[in-house]
Every structure is written in C-alpha cells, then in structure tokens.
Amino acid sequence: QGRVVKGVRFTSLRDSGDPAERASEYQRQGADEIVLLDISASPTHTHTRLDTVARVRTAIHIPLTVGGGVRSVDDARALLAAGADKVSVNTAAVRDPQLLTLLSQEFGTQCVVLAIDAKRLGPSSWEVLVMGGREGTGLDVVDWAIRATQGGAGEILLTSWDQDGTREGCDLALLRAVRRAVSVPVIASGGIGSLRDVKDALDTGVNAVLAASVLHDDDFSVADVKAYLTEMGLEVRS
C-alpha cells in the first residue's frame, strides 16, 4: 500500500514510514543505492506501484533498484520509465528463465538483477523460494544462480530467508557458496544486526550489503557503517 514495511522472514510486517522520505534520509546518510521491493506484488498478482517508484526517484539521485511483480519486458520498461535504474526479478524468472534473457537483450545485463530468496536445507544446501517467500521451488540456490547469470542476470540480490529480519547476522556460508559460483556482483541481504555483521558479510567476498531493519529503526546510520568499515581497513565509497 505504498508504505515501507519490515518483518521477520517476510511475515509480521510493521510500518516503517514513507518510502520517499526514508530513501531521502538514507541518501543523506551516505547510502550508495536504494532497493525498493514490492513484497506483495507477486503473491497478489499485481504490479509494483509506479507512483511510489516515481516519488522515490524524485527524492533521490543515487541508483535505484526496483522489484516486485515484474513478469515481462513491458513491466520492466514501465519501472525504468518511472525512475528505476535497475529491475529486480525473482518469481517470474523462476517460472520462465527466458525472461532474464529477454530483459538483458532489451536493457543490458547491468539492468537485470536476479533476486534469490534462499531457505537453508542443510549445512551447504539452500532452496530457492518464490511468491514473497511463501513457496518452495525445489531449485538449488547455487545451481539457479549459475543458470540465471548465464541466462542474462547481471547482478544477484541474495536474501537469506532464515536470517531475514532476525538481526542475528547473515548466512555466511550461503554468501560464500554463491560468491564462489558466479562472476557477477552479489549483494548480501538478511540478518544485519550490528556493524560487525556488515564486515563479516563483506569478508565473504560479496560486493555489497543491504540493510533494512537496523536502518528503519535508527539503530545506526549508513554513515556509522561506513565509518566502522573504514576503521576496519575496508575501502568504501565516500
């Protein structure tokens, strides 16, 4: 309904404010990119609200990735026209992997982000979830990441369903497994609860870290994260 929400493992959602206002604040704090995901679009068979995308775009000048309910090239084109720089796909790509190829041919691989929601099955095994984490697919996460990047995905947004919203740290084994398997950039998502969690995630070799709960609740700021990482000897964008 056009509001920022956050929960735990994609459930028990709570309101966290207006997306344009939050995005503007994170840009002020030094965020490198904003990721806007409509978590209800696929389960309700709707499309991401273009008015929300346009409002966020007006509020910021940093890159904006948008996902949720993208089922066709036309859906992606509408999001890009509304102000997105990159388009994220998950459920529709699993249902029809050819969509990744079509999107990359139309807009370039740099525009196509594959969102993978991963549920742990064992010590080194994870299953791809779709429909906002509501359905299992039987697909192995690492196998799917390889196939999808070969098919046109230029970036992977990798979310641990098990860690999402828990603030207990990322699934580091998951991050390492996917990072080793693909050559495209990987963004770690799910579980950030402390500044140390961000460093631990980056130490796996991923290219970036996405945080939500801790920022929405003002536990710390993006600037705090960057200052900490700099102190730890990591290079970050100023």
PDB file of C-alpha atoms in Angstrom:
ATOM      1  CA  GLN A   1       0.000   0.000   0.000  1.00  0.00           C
ATOM      2  CA  GLY A   2       2.852   2.384  -0.729  1.00  0.00           C
ATOM      3  CA  ARG A   3       4.497   2.202   2.716  1.00  0.00           C
ATOM      4  CA  VAL A   4       7.871   0.931   3.890  1.00  0.00           C
ATOM      5  CA  VAL A   5       7.398  -2.290   5.857  1.00  0.00           C
ATOM      6  CA  LYS A   6       9.723  -4.766   7.552  1.00  0.00           C
ATOM      7  CA  GLY A   7       9.174  -8.079   9.275  1.00  0.00           C
ATOM      8  CA  VAL A   8      10.919 -11.304  10.165  1.00  0.00           C
ATOM      9  CA  ARG A   9      11.223 -13.979   7.479  1.00  0.00           C
ATOM     10  CA  PHE A  10       8.834 -11.938   5.325  1.00  0.00           C
ATOM     11  CA  THR A  11       5.990 -12.031   7.907  1.00  0.00           C
ATOM     12  CA  SER A  12       4.714  -9.961  10.869  1.00  0.00           C
ATOM     13  CA  LEU A  13       5.171  -6.792   8.836  1.00  0.00           C
ATOM     14  CA  ARG A  14       5.279  -3.438  10.576  1.00  0.00           C
ATOM     15  CA  ASP A  15       5.108   0.054   9.151  1.00  0.00           C
ATOM     16  CA  SER A  16       8.446   1.832   8.857  1.00  0.00           C
ATOM     17  CA  GLY A  17       7.472   5.069   7.164  1.00  0.00           C
ATOM     18  CA  ASP A  18       7.140   6.735   3.796  1.00  0.00           C
ATOM     19  CA  PRO A  19       9.434   5.326   1.099  1.00  0.00           C
ATOM     20  CA  ALA A  20      10.408   8.665  -0.419  1.00  0.00           C
ATOM     21  CA  GLU A  21      11.208  10.171   2.975  1.00  0.00           C
ATOM     22  CA  ARG A  22      13.211   7.133   4.092  1.00  0.00           C
ATOM     23  CA  ALA A  23      15.113   6.944   0.807  1.00  0.00           C
ATOM     24  CA  SER A  24      15.998  10.623   1.017  1.00  0.00           C
ATOM     25  CA  GLU A  25      17.264  10.171   4.574  1.00  0.00           C
ATOM     26  CA  TYR A  26      19.420   7.169   3.626  1.00  0.00           C
ATOM     27  CA  GLN A  27      20.879   9.129   0.730  1.00  0.00           C
ATOM     28  CA  ARG A  28      21.722  11.932   3.174  1.00  0.00           C
ATOM     29  CA  GLN A  29      23.458   9.372   5.404  1.00  0.00           C
ATOM     30  CA  GLY A  30      25.605   8.202   2.515  1.00  0.00           C
ATOM     31  CA  ALA A  31      23.803   5.177   1.050  1.00  0.00           C
ATOM     32  CA  ASP A  32      25.219   4.059  -2.300  1.00  0.00           C
ATOM     33  CA  GLU A  33      21.947   2.667  -3.626  1.00  0.00           C
ATOM     34  CA  ILE A  34      18.299   2.181  -2.679  1.00  0.00           C
ATOM     35  CA  VAL A  35      16.498  -1.117  -3.270  1.00  0.00           C
ATOM     36  CA  LEU A  36      12.716  -0.895  -3.394  1.00  0.00           C
ATOM     37  CA  LEU A  37      10.919  -4.240  -3.388  1.00  0.00           C
ATOM     38  CA  ASP A  38       7.127  -4.563  -3.541  1.00  0.00           C
ATOM     39  CA  ILE A  39       6.755  -7.737  -1.471  1.00  0.00           C
ATOM     40  CA  SER A  40       3.017  -8.058  -2.136  1.00  0.00           C
ATOM     41  CA  ALA A  41       3.122  -7.759  -5.927  1.00  0.00           C
ATOM     42  CA  SER A  42       3.806 -11.403  -6.799  1.00  0.00           C
ATOM     43  CA  PRO A  43       1.547 -13.041  -4.178  1.00  0.00           C
ATOM     44  CA  THR A  44      -1.376 -10.773  -5.105  1.00  0.00           C
ATOM     45  CA  HIS A  45      -0.643 -10.929  -8.850  1.00  0.00           C
ATOM     46  CA  THR A  46      -0.356  -7.150  -9.052  1.00  0.00           C
ATOM     47  CA  HIS A  47       2.385  -4.796 -10.215  1.00  0.00           C
ATOM     48  CA  THR A  48       4.742  -2.531  -8.321  1.00  0.00           C
ATOM     49  CA  ARG A  49       3.149   0.852  -7.691  1.00  0.00           C
ATOM     50  CA  LEU A  50       4.654   3.166 -10.283  1.00  0.00           C
ATOM     51  CA  ASP A  51       3.619   6.246  -8.314  1.00  0.00           C
ATOM     52  CA  THR A  52       5.729   5.067  -5.386  1.00  0.00           C
ATOM     53  CA  VAL A  53       8.718   4.487  -7.656  1.00  0.00           C
ATOM     54  CA  ALA A  54       8.319   7.947  -9.162  1.00  0.00           C
ATOM     55  CA  ARG A  55       8.121   9.602  -5.737  1.00  0.00           C
ATOM     56  CA  VAL A  56      11.274   7.837  -4.552  1.00  0.00           C
ATOM     57  CA  ARG A  57      13.083   8.744  -7.774  1.00  0.00           C
ATOM     58  CA  THR A  58      12.181  12.404  -7.294  1.00  0.00           C
ATOM     59  CA  ALA A  59      13.564  12.316  -3.756  1.00  0.00           C
ATOM     60  CA  ILE A  60      16.981  10.813  -4.560  1.00  0.00           C
ATOM     61  CA  HIS A  61      19.730  10.913  -7.189  1.00  0.00           C
ATOM     62  CA  ILE A  62      21.594   7.717  -6.232  1.00  0.00           C
ATOM     63  CA  PRO A  63      20.908   4.464  -8.127  1.00  0.00           C
ATOM     64  CA  LEU A  64      17.509   2.863  -7.552  1.00  0.00           C
ATOM     65  CA  THR A  65      16.729  -0.838  -7.982  1.00  0.00           C
ATOM     66  CA  VAL A  66      13.052  -1.798  -8.070  1.00  0.00           C
ATOM     67  CA  GLY A  67      11.431  -5.224  -7.982  1.00  0.00           C
ATOM     68  CA  GLY A  68       8.158  -6.982  -7.349  1.00  0.00           C
ATOM     69  CA  GLY A  69       5.660  -8.303  -9.866  1.00  0.00           C
ATOM     70  CA  VAL A  70       7.940  -7.949 -12.909  1.00  0.00           C
ATOM     71  CA  ARG A  71       6.654 -10.555 -15.345  1.00  0.00           C
ATOM     72  CA  SER A  72       7.534  -9.116 -18.752  1.00  0.00           C
ATOM     73  CA  VAL A  73       9.739  -6.727 -20.688  1.00  0.00           C
ATOM     74  CA  ASP A  74       6.887  -4.225 -20.642  1.00  0.00           C
ATOM     75  CA  ASP A  75       6.674  -4.419 -16.829  1.00  0.00           C
ATOM     76  CA  ALA A  76      10.388  -3.675 -16.610  1.00  0.00           C
ATOM     77  CA  ARG A  77      10.111  -0.840 -19.125  1.00  0.00           C
ATOM     78  CA  ALA A  78       7.367   0.768 -17.027  1.00  0.00           C
ATOM     79  CA  LEU A  79       9.537   0.680 -13.902  1.00  0.00           C
ATOM     80  CA  LEU A  80      12.501   2.154 -15.753  1.00  0.00           C
ATOM     81  CA  ALA A  81      10.274   4.889 -17.157  1.00  0.00           C
ATOM     82  CA  ALA A  82       9.086   5.646 -13.623  1.00  0.00           C
ATOM     83  CA  GLY A  83      12.676   6.162 -12.486  1.00  0.00           C
ATOM     84  CA  ALA A  84      14.291   2.804 -11.705  1.00  0.00           C
ATOM     85  CA  ASP A  85      17.891   2.282 -12.806  1.00  0.00           C
ATOM     86  CA  LYS A  86      17.764  -1.494 -12.413  1.00  0.00           C
ATOM     87  CA  VAL A  87      14.943  -4.031 -12.274  1.00  0.00           C
ATOM     88  CA  SER A  88      14.848  -6.980  -9.892  1.00  0.00           C
ATOM     89  CA  VAL A  89      13.074 -10.236 -10.770  1.00  0.00           C
ATOM     90  CA  ASN A  90      12.505 -13.408  -8.801  1.00  0.00           C
ATOM     91  CA  THR A  91       9.276 -15.417  -9.152  1.00  0.00           C
ATOM     92  CA  ALA A  92       8.713 -14.746 -12.847  1.00  0.00           C
ATOM     93  CA  ALA A  93      12.311 -15.648 -13.678  1.00  0.00           C
ATOM     94  CA  VAL A  94      11.982 -18.976 -11.895  1.00  0.00           C
ATOM     95  CA  ARG A  95       8.729 -19.673 -13.721  1.00  0.00           C
ATOM     96  CA  ASP A  96      10.267 -18.687 -17.071  1.00  0.00           C
ATOM     97  CA  PRO A  97      14.081 -18.299 -17.106  1.00  0.00           C
ATOM     98  CA  GLN A  98      13.844 -16.941 -20.654  1.00  0.00           C
ATOM     99  CA  LEU A  99      12.629 -13.678 -19.086  1.00  0.00           C
ATOM    100  CA  LEU A 100      16.177 -12.937 -17.926  1.00  0.00           C
ATOM    101  CA  THR A 101      17.464 -13.308 -21.466  1.00  0.00           C
ATOM    102  CA  LEU A 102      14.731 -11.075 -22.869  1.00  0.00           C
ATOM    103  CA  LEU A 103      15.367  -8.389 -20.259  1.00  0.00           C
ATOM    104  CA  SER A 104      19.129  -8.437 -20.777  1.00  0.00           C
ATOM    105  CA  GLN A 105      18.728  -8.242 -24.542  1.00  0.00           C
ATOM    106  CA  GLU A 106      16.359  -5.298 -24.229  1.00  0.00           C
ATOM    107  CA  PHE A 107      18.043  -3.282 -21.471  1.00  0.00           C
ATOM    108  CA  GLY A 108      21.511  -4.799 -20.935  1.00  0.00           C
ATOM    109  CA  THR A 109      22.692  -7.182 -18.247  1.00  0.00           C
ATOM    110  CA  GLN A 110      23.698  -4.280 -15.991  1.00  0.00           C
ATOM    111  CA  CYS A 111      19.981  -3.505 -15.633  1.00  0.00           C
ATOM    112  CA  VAL A 112      18.854  -7.023 -14.676  1.00  0.00           C
ATOM    113  CA  VAL A 113      19.046  -8.027 -11.010  1.00  0.00           C
ATOM    114  CA  LEU A 114      18.117 -11.565 -10.012  1.00  0.00           C
ATOM    115  CA  ALA A 115      16.631 -11.637  -6.519  1.00  0.00           C
ATOM    116  CA  ILE A 116      17.126 -15.004  -4.817  1.00  0.00           C
ATOM    117  CA  ASP A 117      15.298 -15.778  -1.580  1.00  0.00           C
ATOM    118  CA  ALA A 118      17.176 -18.729  -0.078  1.00  0.00           C
ATOM    119  CA  LYS A 119      15.968 -21.166   2.588  1.00  0.00           C
ATOM    120  CA  ARG A 120      18.551 -23.366   4.254  1.00  0.00           C
ATOM    121  CA  LEU A 121      18.010 -27.109   3.876  1.00  0.00           C
ATOM    122  CA  GLY A 122      21.325 -28.326   5.296  1.00  0.00           C
ATOM    123  CA  PRO A 123      24.895 -27.275   6.100  1.00  0.00           C
ATOM    124  CA  SER A 124      25.641 -26.484   2.436  1.00  0.00           C
ATOM    125  CA  SER A 125      22.256 -26.639   0.743  1.00  0.00           C
ATOM    126  CA  TRP A 126      19.628 -23.963   0.147  1.00  0.00           C
ATOM    127  CA  GLU A 127      16.308 -23.917  -1.727  1.00  0.00           C
ATOM    128  CA  VAL A 128      15.015 -21.041  -3.868  1.00  0.00           C
ATOM    129  CA  LEU A 129      11.748 -19.570  -2.545  1.00  0.00           C
ATOM    130  CA  VAL A 130       9.257 -17.573  -4.624  1.00  0.00           C
ATOM    131  CA  MET A 131       5.997 -15.675  -4.115  1.00  0.00           C
ATOM    132  CA  GLY A 132       7.456 -13.465  -1.392  1.00  0.00           C
ATOM    133  CA  GLY A 133       8.962 -16.436   0.430  1.00  0.00           C
ATOM    134  CA  ARG A 134       5.684 -18.328   0.504  1.00  0.00           C
ATOM    135  CA  GLU A 135       6.533 -21.166  -1.897  1.00  0.00           C
ATOM    136  CA  GLY A 136       9.428 -23.561  -2.258  1.00  0.00           C
ATOM    137  CA  THR A 137      10.629 -24.467  -5.724  1.00  0.00           C
ATOM    138  CA  GLY A 138      12.921 -27.437  -5.281  1.00  0.00           C
ATOM    139  CA  LEU A 139      15.638 -25.422  -7.040  1.00  0.00           C
ATOM    140  CA  ASP A 140      19.111 -25.409  -5.556  1.00  0.00           C
ATOM    141  CA  VAL A 141      20.221 -21.818  -4.930  1.00  0.00           C
ATOM    142  CA  VAL A 142      23.763 -22.197  -6.258  1.00  0.00           C
ATOM    143  CA  ASP A 143      22.634 -24.074  -9.375  1.00  0.00           C
ATOM    144  CA  TRP A 144      19.979 -21.444 -10.039  1.00  0.00           C
ATOM    145  CA  ALA A 145      22.453 -18.585  -9.566  1.00  0.00           C
ATOM    146  CA  ILE A 146      24.771 -20.122 -12.167  1.00  0.00           C
ATOM    147  CA  ARG A 147      21.982 -20.767 -14.685  1.00  0.00           C
ATOM    148  CA  ALA A 148      20.460 -17.339 -14.215  1.00  0.00           C
ATOM    149  CA  THR A 149      23.696 -15.438 -14.687  1.00  0.00           C
ATOM    150  CA  GLN A 150      24.425 -17.457 -17.802  1.00  0.00           C
ATOM    151  CA  GLY A 151      20.937 -16.514 -18.984  1.00  0.00           C
ATOM    152  CA  GLY A 152      21.315 -12.756 -18.570  1.00  0.00           C
ATOM    153  CA  ALA A 153      21.203 -11.716 -14.904  1.00  0.00           C
ATOM    154  CA  GLY A 154      23.927  -9.117 -14.307  1.00  0.00           C
ATOM    155  CA  GLU A 155      23.699  -8.969 -10.526  1.00  0.00           C
ATOM    156  CA  ILE A 156      22.323 -11.094  -7.678  1.00  0.00           C
ATOM    157  CA  LEU A 157      20.435  -9.814  -4.653  1.00  0.00           C
ATOM    158  CA  LEU A 158      20.839 -12.769  -2.290  1.00  0.00           C
ATOM    159  CA  THR A 159      18.490 -12.846   0.712  1.00  0.00           C
ATOM    160  CA  SER A 160      18.606 -15.460   3.436  1.00  0.00           C
ATOM    161  CA  TRP A 161      15.001 -16.238   4.349  1.00  0.00           C
ATOM    162  CA  ASP A 162      16.176 -17.815   7.603  1.00  0.00           C
ATOM    163  CA  GLN A 163      18.044 -14.686   8.716  1.00  0.00           C
ATOM    164  CA  ASP A 164      15.692 -12.033   7.311  1.00  0.00           C
ATOM    165  CA  GLY A 165      14.755  -9.522   9.991  1.00  0.00           C
ATOM    166  CA  THR A 166      16.382 -11.525  12.790  1.00  0.00           C
ATOM    167  CA  ARG A 167      19.361  -9.210  13.285  1.00  0.00           C
ATOM    168  CA  GLU A 168      21.433 -12.311  14.057  1.00  0.00           C
ATOM    169  CA  GLY A 169      23.942 -11.932  11.227  1.00  0.00           C
ATOM    170  CA  CYS A 170      23.996 -13.091   7.628  1.00  0.00           C
ATOM    171  CA  ASP A 171      24.150 -16.696   6.454  1.00  0.00           C
ATOM    172  CA  LEU A 172      27.853 -16.505   5.679  1.00  0.00           C
ATOM    173  CA  ALA A 173      28.053 -19.996   4.204  1.00  0.00           C
ATOM    174  CA  LEU A 174      25.311 -19.067   1.734  1.00  0.00           C
ATOM    175  CA  LEU A 175      27.152 -15.917   0.721  1.00  0.00           C
ATOM    176  CA  ARG A 176      30.415 -17.783   0.194  1.00  0.00           C
ATOM    177  CA  ALA A 177      28.750 -20.532  -1.836  1.00  0.00           C
ATOM    178  CA  VAL A 178      27.066 -18.159  -4.280  1.00  0.00           C
ATOM    179  CA  ARG A 179      30.028 -15.778  -4.440  1.00  0.00           C
ATOM    180  CA  ARG A 180      32.305 -18.656  -5.468  1.00  0.00           C
ATOM    181  CA  ALA A 181      29.847 -19.860  -8.099  1.00  0.00           C
ATOM    182  CA  VAL A 182      29.226 -16.670 -10.099  1.00  0.00           C
ATOM    183  CA  SER A 183      31.252 -13.792 -11.510  1.00  0.00           C
ATOM    184  CA  VAL A 184      28.559 -11.091 -11.358  1.00  0.00           C
ATOM    185  CA  PRO A 185      28.184  -8.752  -8.356  1.00  0.00           C
ATOM    186  CA  VAL A 186      26.423 -10.255  -5.323  1.00  0.00           C
ATOM    187  CA  ILE A 187      24.557  -8.202  -2.721  1.00  0.00           C
ATOM    188  CA  ALA A 188      24.117  -9.811   0.699  1.00  0.00           C
ATOM    189  CA  SER A 189      20.735  -9.385   2.366  1.00  0.00           C
ATOM    190  CA  GLY A 190      19.088 -10.716   5.506  1.00  0.00           C
ATOM    191  CA  GLY A 191      20.269 -10.679   9.090  1.00  0.00           C
ATOM    192  CA  ILE A 192      22.238  -7.465   9.597  1.00  0.00           C
ATOM    193  CA  GLY A 193      22.020  -6.550  13.264  1.00  0.00           C
ATOM    194  CA  SER A 194      25.345  -4.901  14.022  1.00  0.00           C
ATOM    195  CA  LEU A 195      28.214  -3.088  12.368  1.00  0.00           C
ATOM    196  CA  ARG A 196      30.296  -6.250  12.710  1.00  0.00           C
ATOM    197  CA  ASP A 197      27.663  -8.198  10.748  1.00  0.00           C
ATOM    198  CA  VAL A 198      28.268  -5.911   7.770  1.00  0.00           C
ATOM    199  CA  LYS A 199      32.014  -6.555   7.843  1.00  0.00           C
ATOM    200  CA  ASP A 200      31.520 -10.304   8.281  1.00  0.00           C
ATOM    201  CA  ALA A 201      29.296 -10.339   5.193  1.00  0.00           C
ATOM    202  CA  LEU A 202      31.776  -8.353   3.115  1.00  0.00           C
ATOM    203  CA  ASP A 203      34.599 -10.632   4.242  1.00  0.00           C
ATOM    204  CA  THR A 204      32.896 -13.481   2.327  1.00  0.00           C
ATOM    205  CA  GLY A 205      33.693 -11.671  -0.903  1.00  0.00           C
ATOM    206  CA  VAL A 206      30.281 -10.211  -1.710  1.00  0.00           C
ATOM    207  CA  ASN A 207      30.262  -6.827  -3.387  1.00  0.00           C
ATOM    208  CA  ALA A 208      27.746  -5.009  -1.205  1.00  0.00           C
ATOM    209  CA  VAL A 209      25.448  -5.391   1.781  1.00  0.00           C
ATOM    210  CA  LEU A 210      21.779  -4.469   2.013  1.00  0.00           C
ATOM    211  CA  ALA A 211      20.399  -3.478   5.422  1.00  0.00           C
ATOM    212  CA  ALA A 212      16.813  -2.664   6.326  1.00  0.00           C
ATOM    213  CA  SER A 213      15.550  -3.214   9.896  1.00  0.00           C
ATOM    214  CA  VAL A 214      18.511  -1.597  11.659  1.00  0.00           C
ATOM    215  CA  LEU A 215      18.281   1.466   9.434  1.00  0.00           C
ATOM    216  CA  HIS A 216      14.487   1.751   9.544  1.00  0.00           C
ATOM    217  CA  ASP A 217      14.632   1.634  13.350  1.00  0.00           C
ATOM    218  CA  ASP A 218      17.576   4.045  13.504  1.00  0.00           C
ATOM    219  CA  ASP A 219      19.798   1.597  15.414  1.00  0.00           C
ATOM    220  CA  PHE A 220      22.663   3.089  13.460  1.00  0.00           C
ATOM    221  CA  SER A 221      23.110   5.042  10.234  1.00  0.00           C
ATOM    222  CA  VAL A 222      24.720   4.350   6.889  1.00  0.00           C
ATOM    223  CA  ALA A 223      27.405   6.832   7.910  1.00  0.00           C
ATOM    224  CA  ASP A 224      28.078   4.759  11.037  1.00  0.00           C
ATOM    225  CA  VAL A 225      28.518   1.662   8.866  1.00  0.00           C
ATOM    226  CA  LYS A 226      30.953   3.373   6.521  1.00  0.00           C
ATOM    227  CA  ALA A 227      32.968   4.863   9.377  1.00  0.00           C
ATOM    228  CA  TYR A 228      33.258   1.448  11.024  1.00  0.00           C
ATOM    229  CA  LEU A 229      34.271  -0.300   7.814  1.00  0.00           C
ATOM    230  CA  THR A 230      36.902   2.360   7.150  1.00  0.00           C
ATOM    231  CA  GLU A 231      38.314   1.848  10.653  1.00  0.00           C
ATOM    232  CA  MET A 232      38.444  -1.894   9.919  1.00  0.00           C
ATOM    233  CA  GLY A 233      40.535  -1.207   6.814  1.00  0.00           C
ATOM    234  CA  LEU A 234      37.890  -1.787   4.157  1.00  0.00           C
ATOM    235  CA  GLU A 235      37.556   0.576   1.212  1.00  0.00           C
ATOM    236  CA  VAL A 236      34.076   2.106   0.929  1.00  0.00           C
ATOM    237  CA  ARG A 237      32.609   4.838  -1.212  1.00  0.00           C
ATOM    238  CA  SER A 238      32.770   8.212   0.460  1.00  0.00           C
TER     239      SER A 238
END
